[in-house]
mmCIF file of C-alpha atoms in Angstrom:
data_model
loop_
_atom_site.group_PDB
_atom_site.id
_atom_site.type_symbol
_atom_site.label_atom_id
_atom_site.label_comp_id
_atom_site.label_asym_id
_atom_site.label_seq_id
_atom_site.Cartn_x
_atom_site.Cartn_y
_atom_site.Cartn_z
ATOM 1 C CA MET A 1 29.353 19.495 -42.566
ATOM 2 C CA SER A 2 32.490 20.449 -40.597
ATOM 3 C CA SER A 3 32.741 23.509 -38.383
ATOM 4 C CA LEU A 4 35.473 24.843 -40.680
ATOM 5 C CA LEU A 5 32.972 25.095 -43.534
ATOM 6 C CA TYR A 6 30.417 26.847 -41.358
ATOM 7 C CA GLU A 7 33.040 29.408 -40.380
ATOM 8 C CA LYS A 8 33.379 30.296 -44.098
ATOM 9 C CA GLN A 9 29.697 30.475 -44.937
ATOM 10 C CA ILE A 10 28.580 32.326 -48.057
ATOM 11 C CA VAL A 11 25.007 33.538 -48.543
ATOM 12 C CA ILE A 12 23.770 34.036 -52.129
ATOM 13 C CA VAL A 13 20.777 36.283 -52.872
ATOM 14 C CA ASP A 14 19.310 35.869 -56.370
ATOM 15 C CA ASP A 15 15.799 35.359 -57.721
ATOM 16 C CA ASP A 16 17.145 33.123 -60.515
ATOM 17 C CA GLU A 17 16.789 29.554 -59.163
ATOM 18 C CA ILE A 18 18.986 28.033 -61.890
ATOM 19 C CA PHE A 19 21.814 30.504 -61.255
ATOM 20 C CA LEU A 20 21.547 29.895 -57.493
ATOM 21 C CA LYS A 21 22.020 26.147 -57.945
ATOM 22 C CA LEU A 22 24.930 26.659 -60.385
ATOM 23 C CA LEU A 23 26.814 29.082 -58.134
ATOM 24 C CA LYS A 24 26.130 26.946 -55.057
ATOM 25 C CA ARG A 25 27.664 23.905 -56.793
ATOM 26 C CA ILE A 26 30.788 25.863 -57.870
ATOM 27 C CA LEU A 27 31.479 27.212 -54.354
ATOM 28 C CA GLU A 28 30.717 23.980 -52.500
ATOM 29 C CA ALA A 29 33.248 22.221 -54.736
ATOM 30 C CA SER A 30 35.849 24.492 -53.091
ATOM 31 C CA ARG A 31 34.659 23.529 -49.606
ATOM 32 C CA PHE A 32 32.599 26.630 -48.933
ATOM 33 C CA PHE A 33 29.280 26.236 -47.130
ATOM 34 C CA VAL A 34 26.669 28.008 -49.227
ATOM 35 C CA TYR A 35 23.212 29.118 -48.150
ATOM 36 C CA PRO A 36 21.093 30.298 -51.109
ATOM 37 C CA VAL A 37 18.020 32.573 -50.723
ATOM 38 C CA SER A 38 15.720 33.859 -53.441
ATOM 39 C CA SER A 39 14.479 37.058 -51.752
ATOM 40 C CA THR A 40 15.530 39.785 -49.349
ATOM 41 C CA GLU A 41 12.850 38.660 -46.889
ATOM 42 C CA LEU A 42 14.403 35.213 -46.633
ATOM 43 C CA LEU A 43 17.858 36.798 -46.341
ATOM 44 C CA PHE A 44 16.872 38.971 -43.351
ATOM 45 C CA GLU A 45 15.134 36.064 -41.672
ATOM 46 C CA TYR A 46 18.281 33.950 -42.008
ATOM 47 C CA ILE A 47 20.693 36.741 -40.996
ATOM 48 C CA LYS A 48 18.721 37.449 -37.823
ATOM 49 C CA ASN A 49 20.003 34.260 -36.135
ATOM 50 C CA ASN A 50 23.093 33.439 -38.187
ATOM 51 C CA HIS A 51 25.014 36.664 -38.828
ATOM 52 C CA GLN A 52 27.942 35.472 -36.677
ATOM 53 C CA ILE A 53 28.823 32.654 -39.116
ATOM 54 C CA ILE A 54 28.355 34.538 -42.408
ATOM 55 C CA SER A 55 31.688 35.402 -44.067
ATOM 56 C CA LEU A 56 30.440 36.756 -47.400
ATOM 57 C CA ILE A 57 27.216 37.767 -49.155
ATOM 58 C CA ILE A 58 26.773 37.556 -52.937
ATOM 59 C CA ILE A 59 23.852 39.639 -54.246
ATOM 60 C CA ASP A 60 22.285 39.996 -57.670
ATOM 61 C CA VAL A 61 22.187 43.681 -58.605
ATOM 62 C CA PHE A 62 18.939 43.355 -60.525
ATOM 63 C CA LEU A 63 16.673 42.097 -57.776
ATOM 64 C CA PRO A 64 12.953 42.889 -58.300
ATOM 65 C CA HIS A 65 11.511 46.231 -57.207
ATOM 66 C CA ASP A 66 14.931 47.905 -56.792
ATOM 67 C CA GLN A 67 15.587 45.762 -53.698
ATOM 68 C CA PHE A 68 19.381 45.750 -54.242
ATOM 69 C CA LYS A 69 19.945 49.361 -53.180
ATOM 70 C CA LYS A 70 17.687 49.086 -50.101
ATOM 71 C CA LEU A 71 19.283 45.779 -49.132
ATOM 72 C CA ILE A 72 22.805 47.260 -49.243
ATOM 73 C CA GLU A 73 21.750 50.252 -47.164
ATOM 74 C CA VAL A 74 20.249 48.028 -44.463
ATOM 75 C CA LEU A 75 23.219 45.628 -44.381
ATOM 76 C CA LYS A 76 25.794 48.395 -44.105
ATOM 77 C CA LYS A 77 23.929 50.268 -41.362
ATOM 78 C CA ASP A 78 23.244 47.230 -39.199
ATOM 79 C CA PRO A 79 26.167 46.738 -36.709
ATOM 80 C CA ASP A 80 25.707 42.964 -36.974
ATOM 81 C CA THR A 81 26.274 42.914 -40.752
ATOM 82 C CA LYS A 82 28.174 46.111 -41.630
ATOM 83 C CA TYR A 83 31.527 44.278 -41.700
ATOM 84 C CA ILE A 84 30.355 41.366 -43.874
ATOM 85 C CA PRO A 85 31.874 41.847 -47.379
ATOM 86 C CA ILE A 86 29.523 41.950 -50.353
ATOM 87 C CA ILE A 87 30.041 40.856 -53.970
ATOM 88 C CA ALA A 88 27.520 42.214 -56.468
ATOM 89 C CA ILE A 89 26.750 40.073 -59.513
ATOM 90 C CA THR A 90 25.198 41.497 -62.627
ATOM 91 C CA GLY A 91 24.852 40.796 -66.331
ATOM 92 C CA LYS A 92 26.617 43.127 -68.766
ATOM 93 C CA LYS A 93 24.157 45.583 -70.285
ATOM 94 C CA ASP A 94 25.037 48.269 -72.753
ATOM 95 C CA GLY A 95 25.265 51.738 -71.242
ATOM 96 C CA GLU A 96 24.717 50.525 -67.664
ATOM 97 C CA GLN A 97 28.141 49.086 -66.695
ATOM 98 C CA SER A 98 29.730 52.350 -65.502
ATOM 99 C CA LYS A 99 26.506 53.368 -63.757
ATOM 100 C CA ILE A 100 26.358 50.051 -61.870
ATOM 101 C CA LEU A 101 30.004 50.231 -60.852
ATOM 102 C CA SER A 102 29.678 53.833 -59.655
ATOM 103 C CA SER A 103 26.521 53.270 -57.658
ATOM 104 C CA GLY A 104 27.827 49.993 -56.287
ATOM 105 C CA TYR A 105 31.042 51.442 -54.838
ATOM 106 C CA ASP A 106 29.091 54.376 -53.484
ATOM 107 C CA GLN A 107 27.058 51.804 -51.567
ATOM 108 C CA GLU A 108 30.274 50.294 -50.115
ATOM 109 C CA ILE A 109 30.199 47.099 -52.114
ATOM 110 C CA GLU A 110 33.555 45.324 -51.843
ATOM 111 C CA ASP A 111 33.604 43.686 -55.302
ATOM 112 C CA PHE A 112 31.728 43.172 -58.599
ATOM 113 C CA ILE A 113 31.447 40.117 -60.861
ATOM 114 C CA PHE A 114 29.747 40.117 -64.237
ATOM 115 C CA LYS A 115 27.913 37.240 -65.831
ATOM 116 C CA PRO A 116 28.678 34.804 -67.339
ATOM 117 C CA ILE A 117 30.525 33.520 -64.257
ATOM 118 C CA ASN A 118 34.084 32.245 -64.501
ATOM 119 C CA PRO A 119 34.309 29.575 -61.736
ATOM 120 C CA ASN A 120 38.003 30.147 -61.033
ATOM 121 C CA GLU A 121 37.510 33.913 -60.847
ATOM 122 C CA ILE A 122 34.611 33.832 -58.374
ATOM 123 C CA ILE A 123 36.363 31.250 -56.156
ATOM 124 C CA LEU A 124 39.499 33.434 -56.115
ATOM 125 C CA ARG A 125 37.552 36.596 -55.278
ATOM 126 C CA CYS A 126 35.497 34.904 -52.581
ATOM 127 C CA SER A 127 38.634 33.466 -50.969
ATOM 128 C CA ARG A 128 40.390 36.851 -51.093
ATOM 129 C CA LEU A 129 37.495 38.732 -49.483
ATOM 130 C CA ILE A 130 37.018 36.115 -46.759
ATOM 131 C CA LYS A 131 40.740 36.251 -45.934
ATOM 132 C CA LEU A 132 40.582 40.044 -45.835
ATOM 133 C CA ARG A 133 37.542 39.835 -43.553
ATOM 134 C CA ASP A 134 39.302 37.350 -41.258
ATOM 135 C CA THR A 135 42.368 39.609 -41.126
ATOM 136 C CA PHE A 136 40.181 42.616 -40.384
ATOM 137 C CA PHE A 137 38.413 40.890 -37.482
ATOM 138 C CA SER A 138 41.689 39.550 -36.152
ATOM 139 C CA LEU A 139 43.102 43.086 -36.087
ATOM 140 C CA LYS A 140 39.831 44.416 -34.704
ATOM 141 C CA ASP A 141 39.930 41.882 -31.841
ATOM 142 C CA LYS A 142 43.547 42.759 -31.097
ATOM 143 C CA ILE A 143 42.760 46.480 -31.087
ATOM 144 C CA GLU A 144 39.758 45.956 -28.831
ATOM 145 C CA GLY A 145 41.867 43.731 -26.586
ATOM 146 C CA SER A 146 44.578 46.388 -26.521
ATOM 147 C CA ASN A 147 42.007 49.054 -25.702
ATOM 148 C CA LYS A 148 40.667 46.942 -22.840
ATOM 149 C CA LEU A 149 44.200 46.381 -21.591
ATOM 150 C CA ILE A 150 44.924 50.099 -21.869
ATOM 151 C CA ASN A 151 41.758 50.883 -19.906
ATOM 152 C CA ILE A 152 42.736 48.351 -17.231
ATOM 153 C CA LEU A 153 46.283 49.742 -17.063
ATOM 154 C CA GLU A 154 44.975 53.310 -16.893
ATOM 155 C CA LYS A 155 42.710 52.320 -14.003
ATOM 156 C CA LYS A 156 45.575 50.521 -12.259
ATOM 157 C CA LEU A 157 47.814 53.536 -12.838
ATOM 158 C CA LYS A 158 45.212 55.818 -11.285
ATOM 159 C CA ASP A 159 44.906 53.453 -8.313
ATOM 160 C CA ILE A 160 48.692 53.343 -7.923
ATOM 161 C CA THR A 161 48.866 57.133 -8.183
ATOM 162 C CA VAL A 162 46.286 57.483 -5.410
ATOM 163 C CA ILE A 163 48.193 54.986 -3.242
ATOM 164 C CA TYR A 164 51.479 56.760 -3.970
ATOM 165 C CA ASN A 165 50.011 60.149 -3.103
ATOM 166 C CA ASN A 166 48.600 58.725 0.145
ATOM 167 C CA ILE A 167 51.998 57.243 1.007
ATOM 168 C CA GLN A 168 53.686 60.556 0.259
ATOM 169 C CA LEU A 169 51.182 62.376 2.437
ATOM 170 C CA GLU A 170 51.588 59.855 5.269
ATOM 171 C CA TYR A 171 55.363 60.027 4.924
ATOM 172 C CA LYS A 172 55.298 63.808 5.237
ATOM 173 C CA LYS A 173 53.064 63.545 8.299
ATOM 174 C CA GLN A 174 55.321 60.933 9.885
ATOM 175 C CA LYS A 175 58.427 62.910 8.984
ATOM 176 C CA ASN A 176 57.018 66.096 10.462
ATOM 177 C CA SER A 177 55.869 64.179 13.530
ATOM 178 C CA PHE A 178 59.272 62.546 13.929
ATOM 179 C CA GLU A 179 61.092 65.869 13.542
ATOM 180 C CA GLU A 180 58.801 67.426 16.136
ATOM 181 C CA LYS A 181 59.455 64.531 18.547
ATOM 182 C CA GLU A 182 63.192 64.723 17.891
ATOM 183 C CA GLU A 183 63.152 68.453 18.552
ATOM 184 C CA TYR A 184 61.084 67.854 21.694
ATOM 185 C CA PHE A 185 63.497 65.223 23.056
ATOM 186 C CA TYR A 186 66.458 67.410 22.173
ATOM 187 C CA SER A 187 64.932 70.345 24.032
ATOM 188 C CA ILE A 188 64.134 68.227 27.116
ATOM 189 C CA ALA A 189 67.626 66.701 27.164
ATOM 190 C CA HIS A 190 69.201 70.106 26.885
ATOM 191 C CA ASP A 191 67.015 71.544 29.675
ATOM 192 C CA ILE A 192 67.718 68.644 32.058
ATOM 193 C CA LYS A 193 71.486 69.117 31.836
ATOM 194 C CA SER A 194 71.502 72.348 33.871
ATOM 195 C CA PRO A 195 69.641 70.938 36.930
ATOM 196 C CA LEU A 196 71.898 67.885 36.897
ATOM 197 C CA ASN A 197 74.988 70.068 36.890
ATOM 198 C CA ASN A 198 73.518 72.069 39.756
ATOM 199 C CA ILE A 199 72.932 68.831 41.725
ATOM 200 C CA THR A 200 76.549 67.666 41.346
ATOM 201 C CA LEU A 201 77.890 71.126 42.130
ATOM 202 C CA GLY A 202 75.586 71.464 45.170
ATOM 203 C CA ILE A 203 76.676 68.065 46.540
ATOM 204 C CA ASP A 204 80.344 69.011 46.153
ATOM 205 C CA LEU A 205 79.791 72.267 48.019
ATOM 206 C CA TYR A 206 77.784 70.508 50.728
ATOM 207 C CA LEU A 207 80.482 67.865 51.235
ATOM 208 C CA LEU A 208 83.134 70.552 51.640
ATOM 209 C CA ASP A 209 81.213 72.195 54.502
ATOM 210 C CA ALA A 210 79.705 69.058 56.088
ATOM 211 C CA VAL A 211 82.487 68.234 58.550
ATOM 212 C CA ASN A 212 80.336 66.166 60.933
ATOM 213 C CA LEU A 213 78.535 64.175 58.203
ATOM 214 C CA ASN A 214 78.390 60.445 59.067
ATOM 215 C CA SER A 215 79.837 57.925 56.612
ATOM 216 C CA ASN A 216 76.466 56.490 55.552
ATOM 217 C CA ASP A 217 75.105 59.887 54.531
ATOM 218 C CA HIS A 218 78.396 60.682 52.831
ATOM 219 C CA GLU A 219 78.122 57.515 50.686
ATOM 220 C CA ASN A 220 74.492 58.270 49.811
ATOM 221 C CA LEU A 221 75.408 61.756 48.630
ATOM 222 C CA LEU A 222 78.271 60.394 46.540
ATOM 223 C CA GLU A 223 75.900 57.824 44.983
ATOM 224 C CA ILE A 224 73.444 60.610 44.110
ATOM 225 C CA LYS A 225 76.285 62.627 42.607
ATOM 226 C CA ASN A 226 77.549 59.668 40.516
ATOM 227 C CA THR A 227 74.028 58.937 39.282
ATOM 228 C CA ALA A 228 73.633 62.584 38.241
ATOM 229 C CA ILE A 229 76.990 62.444 36.428
ATOM 230 C CA ARG A 230 75.978 59.229 34.644
ATOM 231 C CA ILE A 231 72.627 60.666 33.532
ATOM 232 C CA SER A 232 74.387 63.829 32.395
ATOM 233 C CA ALA A 233 76.793 61.725 30.332
ATOM 234 C CA MET A 234 73.850 59.861 28.753
ATOM 235 C CA LEU A 235 72.192 63.152 27.860
ATOM 236 C CA GLN A 236 75.426 64.459 26.405
ATOM 237 C CA ASP A 237 75.679 61.296 24.334
ATOM 238 C CA PHE A 238 72.112 61.810 23.119
ATOM 239 C CA LEU A 239 72.774 65.433 22.160
ATOM 240 C CA SER A 240 75.982 64.439 20.375
ATOM 241 C CA LYS A 241 74.220 61.724 18.392
ATOM 242 C CA VAL A 242 71.438 64.071 17.307
ATOM 243 C CA LYS A 243 74.081 66.601 16.308
ATOM 244 C CA ASP A 244 75.904 63.883 14.356
ATOM 245 C CA GLU A 245 72.659 63.086 12.531
ATOM 246 C CA LYS A 246 72.289 66.715 11.499
ATOM 247 C CA ILE A 247 75.943 67.074 10.493
ATOM 248 C CA GLY A 248 75.807 63.746 8.658
ATOM 249 C CA GLU A 249 73.215 65.061 6.217
ATOM 250 C CA ILE A 250 76.100 66.741 4.362
ATOM 251 C CA LEU A 251 79.057 64.425 3.768
ATOM 252 C CA ASN A 252 82.645 65.479 3.215
ATOM 253 C CA PHE A 253 84.128 62.786 0.984
ATOM 254 C CA GLN A 254 87.884 62.640 0.635
ATOM 255 C CA TRP A 255 90.593 60.112 -0.148
ATOM 256 C CA VAL A 256 91.932 58.519 3.030
ATOM 257 C CA HIS A 257 94.021 55.457 3.847
ATOM 258 C CA PRO A 258 92.189 52.796 5.924
ATOM 259 C CA SER A 259 95.171 52.389 8.266
ATOM 260 C CA SER A 260 94.765 55.970 9.507
ATOM 261 C CA ILE A 261 91.121 55.260 10.465
ATOM 262 C CA LEU A 262 92.070 52.019 12.225
ATOM 263 C CA GLU A 263 94.923 53.693 14.072
ATOM 264 C CA ILE A 264 92.634 56.423 15.434
ATOM 265 C CA LEU A 265 90.083 53.840 16.599
ATOM 266 C CA LEU A 266 92.647 51.678 18.399
ATOM 267 C CA ARG A 267 94.205 54.675 20.077
ATOM 268 C CA GLU A 268 90.811 56.004 21.179
ATOM 269 C CA PHE A 269 89.497 52.738 22.655
ATOM 270 C CA TYR A 270 92.678 51.242 24.080
ATOM 271 C CA PRO A 271 92.252 52.830 27.561
ATOM 272 C CA GLU A 272 88.614 51.695 27.861
ATOM 273 C CA ALA A 273 89.416 48.165 26.659
ATOM 274 C CA ASN A 274 92.446 47.976 28.925
ATOM 275 C CA GLN A 275 90.325 48.960 31.919
ATOM 276 C CA LYS A 276 88.166 45.846 31.314
ATOM 277 C CA GLU A 277 91.274 43.781 30.529
ATOM 278 C CA LEU A 278 90.059 43.196 26.985
ATOM 279 C CA ILE A 279 92.448 42.330 24.176
ATOM 280 C CA MET A 280 91.814 44.279 20.944
ATOM 281 C CA THR A 281 93.201 42.403 17.934
ATOM 282 C CA LEU A 282 93.542 43.898 14.450
ATOM 283 C CA GLU A 283 93.744 41.820 11.267
ATOM 284 C CA MET A 284 94.016 43.597 7.924
ATOM 285 C CA ASP A 285 95.155 42.925 4.400
ATOM 286 C CA GLU A 286 98.539 44.103 3.250
ATOM 287 C CA ASN A 287 98.860 46.879 0.675
ATOM 288 C CA LEU A 288 95.495 48.467 1.358
ATOM 289 C CA SER A 289 94.406 51.130 -1.146
ATOM 290 C CA ASN A 290 92.972 54.549 -0.341
ATOM 291 C CA VAL A 291 89.201 54.822 0.039
ATOM 292 C CA TYR A 292 86.906 57.724 -0.806
ATOM 293 C CA TRP A 293 84.949 58.144 2.433
ATOM 294 C CA ASP A 294 83.888 60.821 4.879
ATOM 295 C CA GLN A 295 86.521 60.020 7.484
ATOM 296 C CA GLY A 296 84.781 61.855 10.320
ATOM 297 C CA GLN A 297 81.464 60.074 9.833
ATOM 298 C CA ILE A 298 83.058 56.648 9.290
ATOM 299 C CA LEU A 299 85.042 57.125 12.511
ATOM 300 C CA ARG A 300 81.753 57.828 14.329
ATOM 301 C CA VAL A 301 80.230 54.672 12.808
ATOM 302 C CA PHE A 302 83.004 52.345 13.971
ATOM 303 C CA SER A 303 83.321 54.167 17.289
ATOM 304 C CA ASN A 304 79.691 53.260 17.999
ATOM 305 C CA ILE A 305 80.229 49.620 17.013
ATOM 306 C CA ILE A 306 83.470 49.193 18.991
ATOM 307 C CA ASP A 307 81.950 51.004 21.978
ATOM 308 C CA ASN A 308 79.088 48.454 21.981
ATOM 309 C CA ALA A 309 81.571 45.584 21.684
ATOM 310 C CA ILE A 310 83.498 46.828 24.725
ATOM 311 C CA LYS A 311 80.332 47.626 26.667
ATOM 312 C CA PHE A 312 78.865 44.116 26.297
ATOM 313 C CA SER A 313 82.072 42.067 26.481
ATOM 314 C CA PRO A 314 82.911 40.354 29.757
ATOM 315 C CA GLN A 315 86.354 40.977 31.248
ATOM 316 C CA ASN A 316 89.413 39.125 29.920
ATOM 317 C CA GLU A 317 87.832 38.531 26.499
ATOM 318 C CA MET A 318 88.979 39.490 22.999
ATOM 319 C CA ILE A 319 87.585 41.971 20.457
ATOM 320 C CA LEU A 320 88.617 41.278 16.872
ATOM 321 C CA ILE A 321 88.695 43.987 14.187
ATOM 322 C CA ARG A 322 89.223 42.615 10.677
ATOM 323 C CA PHE A 323 89.699 44.757 7.535
ATOM 324 C CA LYS A 324 89.530 43.004 4.149
ATOM 325 C CA GLN A 325 89.722 44.854 0.860
ATOM 326 C CA LYS A 326 88.796 43.882 -2.697
ATOM 327 C CA LYS A 327 88.963 45.918 -5.875
ATOM 328 C CA GLU A 328 85.495 47.462 -5.552
ATOM 329 C CA HIS A 329 84.733 47.339 -1.820
ATOM 330 C CA SER A 330 86.054 46.844 1.691
ATOM 331 C CA THR A 331 84.631 44.574 4.400
ATOM 332 C CA ILE A 332 85.098 45.520 8.041
ATOM 333 C CA THR A 333 84.184 42.943 10.685
ATOM 334 C CA ILE A 334 84.057 43.571 14.428
ATOM 335 C CA GLU A 335 83.584 40.555 16.699
ATOM 336 C CA ASP A 336 83.081 40.343 20.443
ATOM 337 C CA ASN A 337 82.428 37.528 22.909
ATOM 338 C CA GLY A 338 79.476 39.112 24.655
ATOM 339 C CA PRO A 339 75.970 37.680 25.104
ATOM 340 C CA GLY A 340 74.973 38.197 21.433
ATOM 341 C CA ILE A 341 71.668 39.491 20.038
ATOM 342 C CA SER A 342 68.489 37.431 19.679
ATOM 343 C CA GLU A 343 67.209 36.714 16.158
ATOM 344 C CA HIS A 344 64.047 38.832 16.481
ATOM 345 C CA GLU A 345 66.080 41.856 17.589
ATOM 346 C CA LYS A 346 68.676 41.843 14.793
ATOM 347 C CA GLU A 347 66.715 44.219 12.572
ATOM 348 C CA LYS A 348 65.092 46.211 15.369
ATOM 349 C CA VAL A 349 68.454 47.343 16.760
ATOM 350 C CA PHE A 350 68.750 49.700 13.780
ATOM 351 C CA ASP A 351 65.513 51.509 14.728
ATOM 352 C CA LEU A 352 65.950 54.879 16.333
ATOM 353 C CA PHE A 353 65.580 54.763 20.165
ATOM 354 C CA TYR A 354 65.277 50.947 20.167
ATOM 355 C CA GLN A 355 67.133 49.201 22.975
ATOM 356 C CA THR A 356 67.631 45.490 23.569
ATOM 357 C CA ASN A 357 66.923 44.018 26.992
ATOM 358 C CA LEU A 358 70.652 43.956 27.609
ATOM 359 C CA ASN A 359 71.086 47.529 26.482
ATOM 360 C CA GLU A 360 68.471 48.786 28.905
ATOM 361 C CA LYS A 361 70.828 47.835 31.710
ATOM 362 C CA LYS A 362 73.568 49.979 30.169
ATOM 363 C CA SER A 363 73.658 53.718 29.633
ATOM 364 C CA GLY A 364 72.375 54.934 26.270
ATOM 365 C CA PHE A 365 69.306 55.945 24.270
ATOM 366 C CA GLY A 366 69.447 53.440 21.385
ATOM 367 C CA ILE A 367 70.635 55.951 18.820
ATOM 368 C CA GLY A 368 74.083 54.634 17.853
ATOM 369 C CA LEU A 369 73.235 51.768 15.485
ATOM 370 C CA SER A 370 70.462 53.756 13.807
ATOM 371 C CA PHE A 371 73.026 56.434 12.995
ATOM 372 C CA CYS A 372 75.506 53.780 11.825
ATOM 373 C CA LYS A 373 73.053 52.216 9.372
ATOM 374 C CA LYS A 374 72.018 55.583 7.986
ATOM 375 C CA MET A 375 75.612 56.735 7.484
ATOM 376 C CA ILE A 376 76.756 53.441 5.933
ATOM 377 C CA GLU A 377 73.865 53.547 3.469
ATOM 378 C CA LYS A 378 74.778 57.124 2.582
ATOM 379 C CA HIS A 379 78.165 55.709 1.595
ATOM 380 C CA GLY A 380 76.415 53.107 -0.588
ATOM 381 C CA GLY A 381 77.210 50.292 1.847
ATOM 382 C CA SER A 382 75.433 47.830 4.121
ATOM 383 C CA ILE A 383 75.608 46.594 7.710
ATOM 384 C CA GLN A 384 74.658 43.199 9.135
ATOM 385 C CA ILE A 385 74.573 41.827 12.653
ATOM 386 C CA GLN A 386 75.292 38.123 13.078
ATOM 387 C CA ASN A 387 75.671 35.724 15.969
ATOM 388 C CA LYS A 388 78.980 33.886 15.909
ATOM 389 C CA GLU A 389 79.043 30.198 15.072
ATOM 390 C CA ASN A 390 79.533 29.144 18.689
ATOM 391 C CA GLN A 391 76.502 31.254 19.679
ATOM 392 C CA LYS A 392 78.733 33.319 21.928
ATOM 393 C CA GLY A 393 79.236 36.908 20.922
ATOM 394 C CA THR A 394 78.211 39.202 18.096
ATOM 395 C CA ARG A 395 79.715 39.819 14.684
ATOM 396 C CA VAL A 396 79.036 43.148 12.951
ATOM 397 C CA VAL A 397 79.828 43.077 9.229
ATOM 398 C CA VAL A 398 80.084 46.354 7.313
ATOM 399 C CA GLU A 399 80.588 46.511 3.562
ATOM 400 C CA LEU A 400 81.552 49.828 1.993
ATOM 401 C CA PRO A 401 82.385 50.656 -1.636
ATOM 402 C CA ASN A 402 85.941 51.938 -1.902
ATOM 403 C CA ASN A 403 84.703 54.778 -4.088
ATOM 404 C CA PRO A 404 80.994 55.586 -3.556
ATOM 405 C CA SER A 405 81.138 58.292 -6.225
ATOM 406 C CA GLU A 406 81.100 55.512 -8.829
ATOM 407 C CA LEU A 407 77.697 54.369 -7.508
ATOM 408 C CA PHE A 408 76.024 57.730 -7.164
ATOM 409 C CA LYS A 409 76.836 61.395 -7.436
ATOM 410 C CA VAL A 410 78.262 62.683 -4.173
#
């Protein structure tokens, strides 16, 4: 017997041996596997180990000793058999038909068939109930599977919520800690400025009165004064950058022509570049359109980048500023011929207070590029640092949307 037949097994309960054989032959002819039993005791014994493969039970209503009613009650209360459909078979008896039907449906019997049996009718009803049972269990499995999935998702969601809350808490701690450190550094920088000014002023006064000071001491004092001035300038740069960070939290967007920004930058850095005999070259598209930027903050961004390019470029080299514009965005590239930046430092240079090995030899606190990245991202743009193809020099590529208000509300 094939497994398909066992999956559609029908159990018949009737004390009439002749009827059992007749009904068994009818159903087996339609490829049902039939297991006949003549008593409720035999039925329970068989169900105990085989309830998983039973698709339908056919029961004679008039079993001896009123066993039908007790049998139905047991089958429908047992979780292993409560979902197995039942067909009750009975002979037509005057005055009892309505009583049988009423009591049968009260006992949750799925269908009734009256003797004499019509083979086509019982095959049709058995097939219909088995299909309904299969559909029910298919839906039941899907619902249980969905419930398990929902439980898993709910657990995952709770786990994610806990992780998210922990991240939020850690972020707040880090943010508070960072703000405290920033405030601390700002306070120290501000406090150091006054003693440095007093040192330079004191040296100037001393040099005015020190007529008999030998040349060696005079040079030492001037070196101390210049060092104090340089440190003071570094502190001023630090304070300005922190101030820029605070101011930059509120942006003042307005329509501006790119040429006005480029003109200001060239005019500002020409003297410094000229002092190092650097050539600043500008390449830009014709017919540039207005852009919707915060001009003040964008000027600070490119001032930082150009200042770095000048700072790290050897004498008699070239700095190239290129401005390309498309319909949606503009690309600004600044190239120098300095020593370049190592691969592992390309991302770190945007961290606040980070300085490359080269930068440590120059004046500065490692704030500029961090500010640049933050401000460019506030404009909906991006910044990349690349080494040039010949491995000599650095290329900074900035992409900015021409109108950030189309990307987000400003």
